[in-house]
Short mmCIF file of C-alpha atoms in Angstrom, two decimals:
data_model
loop_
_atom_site.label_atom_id
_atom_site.label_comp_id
_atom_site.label_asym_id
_atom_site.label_seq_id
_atom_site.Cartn_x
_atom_site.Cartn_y
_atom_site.Cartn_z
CA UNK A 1238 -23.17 -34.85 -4.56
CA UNK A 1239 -20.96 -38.18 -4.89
CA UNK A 1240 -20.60 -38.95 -8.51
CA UNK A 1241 -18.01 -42.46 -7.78
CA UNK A 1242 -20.12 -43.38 -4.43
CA UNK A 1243 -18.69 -46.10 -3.10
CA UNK A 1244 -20.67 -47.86 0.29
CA UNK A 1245 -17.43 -49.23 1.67
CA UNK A 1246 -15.77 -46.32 1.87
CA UNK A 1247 -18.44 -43.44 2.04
CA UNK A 1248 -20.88 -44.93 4.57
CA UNK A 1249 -19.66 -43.59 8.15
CA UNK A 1250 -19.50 -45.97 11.14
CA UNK A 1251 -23.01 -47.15 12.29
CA UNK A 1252 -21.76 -48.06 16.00
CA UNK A 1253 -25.38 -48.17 18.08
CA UNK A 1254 -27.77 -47.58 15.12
CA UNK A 1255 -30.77 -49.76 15.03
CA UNK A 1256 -31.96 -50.49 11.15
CA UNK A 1257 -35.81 -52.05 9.86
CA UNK A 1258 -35.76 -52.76 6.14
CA UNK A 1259 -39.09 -53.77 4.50
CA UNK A 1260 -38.42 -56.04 1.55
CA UNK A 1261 -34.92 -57.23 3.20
CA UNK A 1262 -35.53 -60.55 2.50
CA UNK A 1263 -34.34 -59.97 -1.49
CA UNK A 1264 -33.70 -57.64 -3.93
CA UNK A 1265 -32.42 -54.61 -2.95
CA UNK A 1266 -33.52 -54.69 0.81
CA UNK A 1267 -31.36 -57.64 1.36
CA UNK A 1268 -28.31 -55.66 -0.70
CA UNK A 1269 -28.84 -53.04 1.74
CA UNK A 1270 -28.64 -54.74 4.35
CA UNK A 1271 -25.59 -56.35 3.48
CA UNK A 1272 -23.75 -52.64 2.45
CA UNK A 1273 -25.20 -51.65 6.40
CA UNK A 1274 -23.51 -54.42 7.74
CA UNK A 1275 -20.15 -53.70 6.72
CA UNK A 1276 -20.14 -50.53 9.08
CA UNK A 1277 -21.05 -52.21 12.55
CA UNK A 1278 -24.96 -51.24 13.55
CA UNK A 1279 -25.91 -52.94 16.31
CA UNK A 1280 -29.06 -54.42 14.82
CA UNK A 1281 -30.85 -54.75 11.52
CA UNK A 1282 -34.20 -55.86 11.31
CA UNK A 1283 -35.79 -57.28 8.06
CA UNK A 1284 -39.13 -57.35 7.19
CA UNK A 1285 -40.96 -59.50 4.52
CA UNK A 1286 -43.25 -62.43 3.99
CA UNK A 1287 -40.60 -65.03 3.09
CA UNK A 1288 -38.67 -66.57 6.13
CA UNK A 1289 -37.27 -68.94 4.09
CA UNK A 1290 -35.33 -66.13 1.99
CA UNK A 1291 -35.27 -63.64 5.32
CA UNK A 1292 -33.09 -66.24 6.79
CA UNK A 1293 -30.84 -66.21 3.83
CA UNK A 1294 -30.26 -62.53 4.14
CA UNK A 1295 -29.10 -62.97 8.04
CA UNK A 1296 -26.95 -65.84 6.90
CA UNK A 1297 -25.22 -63.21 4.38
CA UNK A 1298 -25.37 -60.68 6.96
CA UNK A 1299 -23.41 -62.66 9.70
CA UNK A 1300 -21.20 -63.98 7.30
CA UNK A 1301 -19.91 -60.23 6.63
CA UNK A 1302 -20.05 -58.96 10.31
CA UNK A 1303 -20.95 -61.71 12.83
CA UNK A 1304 -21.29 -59.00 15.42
CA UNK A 1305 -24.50 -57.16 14.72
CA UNK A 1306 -27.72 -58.81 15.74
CA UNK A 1307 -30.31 -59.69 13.42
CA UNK A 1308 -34.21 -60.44 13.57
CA UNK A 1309 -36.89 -61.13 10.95
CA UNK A 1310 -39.89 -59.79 11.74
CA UNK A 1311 -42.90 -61.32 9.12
CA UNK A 1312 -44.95 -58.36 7.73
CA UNK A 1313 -47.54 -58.23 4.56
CA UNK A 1314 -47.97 -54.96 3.42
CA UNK A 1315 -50.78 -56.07 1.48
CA UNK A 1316 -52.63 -56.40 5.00
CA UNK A 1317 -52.80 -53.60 7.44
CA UNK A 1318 -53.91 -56.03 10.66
CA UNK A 1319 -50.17 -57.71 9.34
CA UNK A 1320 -48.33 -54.41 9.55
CA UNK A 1321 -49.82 -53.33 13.03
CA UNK A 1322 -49.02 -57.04 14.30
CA UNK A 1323 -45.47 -56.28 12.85
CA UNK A 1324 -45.09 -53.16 14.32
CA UNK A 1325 -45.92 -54.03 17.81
CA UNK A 1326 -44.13 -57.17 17.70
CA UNK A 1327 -41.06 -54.86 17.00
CA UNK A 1328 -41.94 -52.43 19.54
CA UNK A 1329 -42.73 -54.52 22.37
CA UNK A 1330 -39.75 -56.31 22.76
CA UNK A 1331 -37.81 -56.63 26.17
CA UNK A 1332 -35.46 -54.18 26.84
CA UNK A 1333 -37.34 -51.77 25.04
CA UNK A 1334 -35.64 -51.28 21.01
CA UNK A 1335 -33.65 -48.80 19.65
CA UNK A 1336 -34.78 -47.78 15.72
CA UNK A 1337 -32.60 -45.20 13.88
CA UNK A 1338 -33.11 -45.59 10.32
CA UNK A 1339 -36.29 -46.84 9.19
CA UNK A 1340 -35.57 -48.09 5.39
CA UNK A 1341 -39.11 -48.91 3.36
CA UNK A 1342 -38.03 -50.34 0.58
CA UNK A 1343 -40.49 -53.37 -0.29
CA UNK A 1344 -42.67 -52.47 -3.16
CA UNK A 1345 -44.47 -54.17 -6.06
CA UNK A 1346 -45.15 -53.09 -9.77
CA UNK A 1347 -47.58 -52.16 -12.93
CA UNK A 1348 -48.83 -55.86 -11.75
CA UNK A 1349 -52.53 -56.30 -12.94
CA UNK A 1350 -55.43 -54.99 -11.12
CA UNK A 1351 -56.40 -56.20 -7.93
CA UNK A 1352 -57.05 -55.20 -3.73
CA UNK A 1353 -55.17 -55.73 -0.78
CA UNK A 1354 -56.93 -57.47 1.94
CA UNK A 1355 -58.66 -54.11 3.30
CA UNK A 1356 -59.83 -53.45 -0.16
CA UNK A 1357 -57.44 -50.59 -1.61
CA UNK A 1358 -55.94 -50.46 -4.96
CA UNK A 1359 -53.20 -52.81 -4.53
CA UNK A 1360 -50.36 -50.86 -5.56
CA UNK A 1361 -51.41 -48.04 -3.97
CA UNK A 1362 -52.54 -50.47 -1.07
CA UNK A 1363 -48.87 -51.70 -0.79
CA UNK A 1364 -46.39 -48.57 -2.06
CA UNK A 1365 -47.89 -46.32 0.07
CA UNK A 1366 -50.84 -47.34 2.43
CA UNK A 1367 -49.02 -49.97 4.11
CA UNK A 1368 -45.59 -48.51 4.59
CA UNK A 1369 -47.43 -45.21 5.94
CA UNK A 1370 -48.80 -47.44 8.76
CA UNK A 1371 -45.58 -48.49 9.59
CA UNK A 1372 -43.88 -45.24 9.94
CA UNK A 1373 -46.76 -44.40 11.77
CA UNK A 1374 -46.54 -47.27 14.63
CA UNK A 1375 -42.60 -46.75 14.53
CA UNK A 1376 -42.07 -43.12 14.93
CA UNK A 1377 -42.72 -42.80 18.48
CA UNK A 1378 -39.93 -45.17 19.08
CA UNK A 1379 -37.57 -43.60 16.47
CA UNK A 1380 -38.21 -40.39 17.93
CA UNK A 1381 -37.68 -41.76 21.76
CA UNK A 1382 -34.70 -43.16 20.84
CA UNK A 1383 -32.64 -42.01 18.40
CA UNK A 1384 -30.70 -39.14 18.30
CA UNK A 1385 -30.56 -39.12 14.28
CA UNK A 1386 -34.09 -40.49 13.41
CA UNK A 1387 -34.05 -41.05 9.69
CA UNK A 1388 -36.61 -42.49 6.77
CA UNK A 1389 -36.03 -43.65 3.34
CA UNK A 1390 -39.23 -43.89 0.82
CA UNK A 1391 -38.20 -45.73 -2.08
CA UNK A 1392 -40.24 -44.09 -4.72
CA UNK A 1393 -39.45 -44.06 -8.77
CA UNK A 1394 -38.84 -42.15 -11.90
CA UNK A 1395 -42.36 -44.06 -12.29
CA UNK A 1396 -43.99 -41.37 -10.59
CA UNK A 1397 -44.34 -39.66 -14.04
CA UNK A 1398 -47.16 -42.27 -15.04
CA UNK A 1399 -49.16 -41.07 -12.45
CA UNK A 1400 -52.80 -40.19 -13.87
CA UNK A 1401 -53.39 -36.45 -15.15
CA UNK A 1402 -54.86 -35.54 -11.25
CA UNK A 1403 -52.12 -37.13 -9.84
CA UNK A 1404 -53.90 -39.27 -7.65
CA UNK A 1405 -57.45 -41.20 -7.90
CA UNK A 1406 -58.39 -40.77 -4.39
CA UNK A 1407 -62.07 -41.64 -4.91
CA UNK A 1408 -61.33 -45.00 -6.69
CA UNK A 1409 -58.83 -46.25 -4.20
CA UNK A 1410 -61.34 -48.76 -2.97
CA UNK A 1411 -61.18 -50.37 -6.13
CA UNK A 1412 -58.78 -52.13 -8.78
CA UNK A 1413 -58.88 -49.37 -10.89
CA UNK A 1414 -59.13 -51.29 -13.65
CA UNK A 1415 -58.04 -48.53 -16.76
CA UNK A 1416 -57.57 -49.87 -20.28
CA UNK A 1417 -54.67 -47.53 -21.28
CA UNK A 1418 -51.31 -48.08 -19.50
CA UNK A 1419 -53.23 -49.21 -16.40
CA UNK A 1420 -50.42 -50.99 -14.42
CA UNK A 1421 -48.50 -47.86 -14.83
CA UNK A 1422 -50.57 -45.86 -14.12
CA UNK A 1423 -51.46 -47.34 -10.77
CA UNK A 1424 -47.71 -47.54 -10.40
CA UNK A 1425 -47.42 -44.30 -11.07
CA UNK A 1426 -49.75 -42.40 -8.79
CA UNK A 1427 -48.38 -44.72 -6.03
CA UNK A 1428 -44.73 -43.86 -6.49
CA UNK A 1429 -46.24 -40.46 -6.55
CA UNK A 1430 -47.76 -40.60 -2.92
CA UNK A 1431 -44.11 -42.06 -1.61
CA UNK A 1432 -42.54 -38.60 -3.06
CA UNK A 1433 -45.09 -36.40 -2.05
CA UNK A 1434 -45.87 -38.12 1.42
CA UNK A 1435 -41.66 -37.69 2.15
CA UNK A 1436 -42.22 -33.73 1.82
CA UNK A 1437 -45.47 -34.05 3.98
CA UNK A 1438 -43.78 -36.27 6.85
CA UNK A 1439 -41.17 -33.35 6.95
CA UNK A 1440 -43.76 -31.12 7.43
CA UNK A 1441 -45.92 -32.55 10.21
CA UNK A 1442 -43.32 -34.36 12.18
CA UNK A 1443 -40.34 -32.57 14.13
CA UNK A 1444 -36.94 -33.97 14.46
CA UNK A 1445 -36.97 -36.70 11.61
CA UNK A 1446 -35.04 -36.56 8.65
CA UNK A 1447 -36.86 -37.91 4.93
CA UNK A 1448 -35.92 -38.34 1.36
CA UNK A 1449 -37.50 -39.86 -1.25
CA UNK A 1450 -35.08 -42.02 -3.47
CA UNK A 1451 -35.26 -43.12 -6.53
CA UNK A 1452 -32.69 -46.04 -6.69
CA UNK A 1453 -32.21 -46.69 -10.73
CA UNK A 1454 -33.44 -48.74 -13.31
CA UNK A 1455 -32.69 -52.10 -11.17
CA UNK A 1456 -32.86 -55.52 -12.45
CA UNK A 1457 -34.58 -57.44 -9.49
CA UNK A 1458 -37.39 -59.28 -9.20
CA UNK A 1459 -40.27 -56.38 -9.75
CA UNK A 1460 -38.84 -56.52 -13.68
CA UNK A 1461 -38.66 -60.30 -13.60
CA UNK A 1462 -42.31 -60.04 -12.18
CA UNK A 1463 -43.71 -58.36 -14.87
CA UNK A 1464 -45.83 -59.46 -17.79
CA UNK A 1465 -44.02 -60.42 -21.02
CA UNK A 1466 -45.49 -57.05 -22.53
CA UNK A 1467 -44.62 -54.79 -19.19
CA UNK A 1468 -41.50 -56.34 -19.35
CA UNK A 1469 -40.84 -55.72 -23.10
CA UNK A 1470 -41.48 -52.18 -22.69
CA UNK A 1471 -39.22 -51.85 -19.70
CA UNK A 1472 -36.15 -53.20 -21.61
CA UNK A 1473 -37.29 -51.17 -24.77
CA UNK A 1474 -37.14 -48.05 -23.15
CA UNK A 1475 -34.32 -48.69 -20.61
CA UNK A 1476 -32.22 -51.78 -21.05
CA UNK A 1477 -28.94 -49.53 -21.24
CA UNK A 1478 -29.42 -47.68 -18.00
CA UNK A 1479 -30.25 -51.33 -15.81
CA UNK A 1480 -27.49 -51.74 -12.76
CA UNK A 1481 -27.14 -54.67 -10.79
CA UNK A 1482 -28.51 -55.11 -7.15
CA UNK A 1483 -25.56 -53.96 -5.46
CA UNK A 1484 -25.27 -50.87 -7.53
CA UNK A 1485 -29.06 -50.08 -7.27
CA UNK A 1486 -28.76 -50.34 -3.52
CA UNK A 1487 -26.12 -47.68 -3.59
CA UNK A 1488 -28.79 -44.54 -3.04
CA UNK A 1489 -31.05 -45.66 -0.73
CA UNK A 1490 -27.78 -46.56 1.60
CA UNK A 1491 -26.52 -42.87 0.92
CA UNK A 1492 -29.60 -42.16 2.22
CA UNK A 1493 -29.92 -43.64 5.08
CA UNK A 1494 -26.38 -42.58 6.40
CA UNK A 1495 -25.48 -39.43 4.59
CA UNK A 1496 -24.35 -36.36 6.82
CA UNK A 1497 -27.41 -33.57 6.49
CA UNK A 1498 -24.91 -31.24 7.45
CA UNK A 1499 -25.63 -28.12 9.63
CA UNK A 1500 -27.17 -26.09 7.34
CA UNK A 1501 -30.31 -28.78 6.14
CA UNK A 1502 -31.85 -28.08 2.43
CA UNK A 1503 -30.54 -24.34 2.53
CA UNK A 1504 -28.35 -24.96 -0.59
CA UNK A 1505 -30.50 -26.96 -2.11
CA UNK A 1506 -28.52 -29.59 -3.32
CA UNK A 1507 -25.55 -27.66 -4.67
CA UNK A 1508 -22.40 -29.35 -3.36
CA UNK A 1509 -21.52 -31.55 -0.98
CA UNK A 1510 -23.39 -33.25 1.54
CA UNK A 1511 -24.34 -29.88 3.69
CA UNK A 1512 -27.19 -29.18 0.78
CA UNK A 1513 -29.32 -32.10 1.44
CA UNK A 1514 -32.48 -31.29 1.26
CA UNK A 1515 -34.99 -32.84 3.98
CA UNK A 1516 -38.17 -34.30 1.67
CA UNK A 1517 -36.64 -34.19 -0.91
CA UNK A 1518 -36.21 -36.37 -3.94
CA UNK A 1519 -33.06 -38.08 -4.90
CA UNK A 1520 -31.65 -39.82 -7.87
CA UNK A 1521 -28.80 -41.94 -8.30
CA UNK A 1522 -26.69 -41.19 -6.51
CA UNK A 1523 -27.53 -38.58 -4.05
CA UNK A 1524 -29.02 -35.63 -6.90
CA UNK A 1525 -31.44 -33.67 -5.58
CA UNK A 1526 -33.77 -33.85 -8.81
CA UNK A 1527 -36.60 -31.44 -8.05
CA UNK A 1528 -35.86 -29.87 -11.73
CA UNK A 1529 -37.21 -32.94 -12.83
CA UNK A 1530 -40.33 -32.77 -11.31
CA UNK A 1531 -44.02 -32.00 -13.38
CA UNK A 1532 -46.28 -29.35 -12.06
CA UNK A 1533 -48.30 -32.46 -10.20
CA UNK A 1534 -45.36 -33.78 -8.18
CA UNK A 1535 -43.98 -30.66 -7.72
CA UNK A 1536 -46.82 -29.76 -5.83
CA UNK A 1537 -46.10 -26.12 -5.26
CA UNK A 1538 -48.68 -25.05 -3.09
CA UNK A 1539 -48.90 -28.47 -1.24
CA UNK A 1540 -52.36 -28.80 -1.89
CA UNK A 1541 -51.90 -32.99 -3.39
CA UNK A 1542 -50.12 -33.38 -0.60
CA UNK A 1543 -51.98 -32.32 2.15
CA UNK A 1544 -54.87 -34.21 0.68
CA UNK A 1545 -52.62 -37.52 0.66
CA UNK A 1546 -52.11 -37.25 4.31
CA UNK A 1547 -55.33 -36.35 5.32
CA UNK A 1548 -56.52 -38.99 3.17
CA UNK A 1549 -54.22 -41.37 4.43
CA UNK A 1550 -54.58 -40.26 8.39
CA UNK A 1551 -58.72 -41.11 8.06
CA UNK A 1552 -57.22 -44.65 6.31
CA UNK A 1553 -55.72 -45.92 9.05
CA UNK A 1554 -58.14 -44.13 11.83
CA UNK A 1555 -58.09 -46.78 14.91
CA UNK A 1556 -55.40 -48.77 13.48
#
């Protein structure tokens, strides 16, 4: 796996492809975005609550390749009625869209305790709940048009705080309000479920292509966002691996445009790009880390998570 990535040069040509990036309005969405650009999709959708800032990304984005077409669509992840509206504002659009890559990047974290709108932990609410809802409402489309459907889950090396059972399920209508390491802990099971829901989509759905990145210690916002004592332990424990933006964007765009190869997962991992491993998880850049993995996220009998999708399926029943 690429060792010197470089976007520019190692991202193929995107002629046709159709992008949606949650979170493209900053951070490393918008970086994304702007590495996609470079390599001529015909459209790139971004996603976030900010139009002021969403606007800025297209700016950027036609200033590097006037040619592809950009829309913003507004979407809260905090609010499921706001991802469905989202969704089907996307997916009724005249002539009908095209969606190849479906990047869910947006994501919040170890903020203090607190509920989304429909009531679920709000990390958990946000990291996972919400963007399953929108691969949900988007996969038919993907899947009727796209020849190369593919899904990025931006997950963590976070997913180690997760709580001894991995996840709470029967609190997740609460804050979860835990005195020890609480904000990472919520983080943690959350980054968790984007891991362990990857594997499961490859499971249940045929024809789609998911990994689970893990895109480096990255200073954006989410650090900036932290309290003073979240934030002092992040740089305590970290402050010599931080990358910029544009660096930190560099796995999630492997990702999203790296060849699978004909042999998918068989080598698992081991050289070159033919070893990718669909549902798996990925550290910088492109390192197919399942060594790393605890017994929890490992998961070997698929028993956490089966229970995340189920759990997650009877979630967002009707929606």
């Amino acid at each position: 796996m690429p060792s010197n990535y470089n976007p520019e040069t190692d991202v193929p040509d995107l002629t046709g492809k159709s992008i949606f990036i949650t979170g493209g309005t900053n951070g490393l969405g918008a970086t994304s975005a702007a590495h996609l650009a470079n390599h001529n999709p015909s459209h790139i959708y971004i996603s976030g609550r900010n139009e002021t800032r969403a606007q800025e990304t297209i700016n950027n984005i036609k200033s590097i390749n006037p040619s592809v077409a950009t829309t913003f669509i507004k979407c809260d992840l905090t609010s499921l009625p706001s991802i469905k509206q989202a969704a089907e504002s996307f997916t009724s659009q005249s002539p009908p869209p095209r969606l190849d890559i479906l990047m869910c990047n947006a994501g919040i974290m170890a903020v203090s305790p607190g509920q989304t709108s429909d009531g679920y932990e709000i990390q958990f609410g946000t990291n996972h709940l919400g963007h399953a809802l929108l691969i949900k409402k988007l996969l038919p489309t993907m899947q009727a048009t796209s020849d190369d459907p593919r899904i990025v889950i931006l997950t963590s090396q976070g997913w180690a705080f997760h709580p001894r059972c991995g996840i709470m399920f029967d609190s997740l209508k609460t804050g979860q309000n835990m005195c020890l390491l609480g904000p990472w802990q919520r983080y943690g099971q959350s980054k968790l479920a984007n891991l362990l829901y990857a594997r499961e989509l490859v499971k249940r759905v045929d024809g789609v292509k998911v990994l689970a990145i893990h895109p480096g210690i990255v200073s954006t916002g989410l650090v900036d966002a932290l309290s003073l004592k979240n934030r002092a332990i992040v740089y305590a424990t970290a402050w010599w691996r931080f990358v910029k933006p544009e660096e930190g964007a560099f796995n999630q765009v492997w990702a999203a445009t790296v060849d699978f190869g004909g042999r998918v997962g068989e080598e698992k991992g081991k050289g070159g790009d033919e070893g990718v491993v669909n549902g798996g998880y990925y550290e910088p850049v492109g390192q197919f880390m399942e060594k790393s993995l605890d017994s929890v996220a490992l998961d070997k009998e698929g028993k956490l998570a089966a229970r995340l999708w189920e759990w997650t399926e009877e979630a967002l029943k009707g929606l």
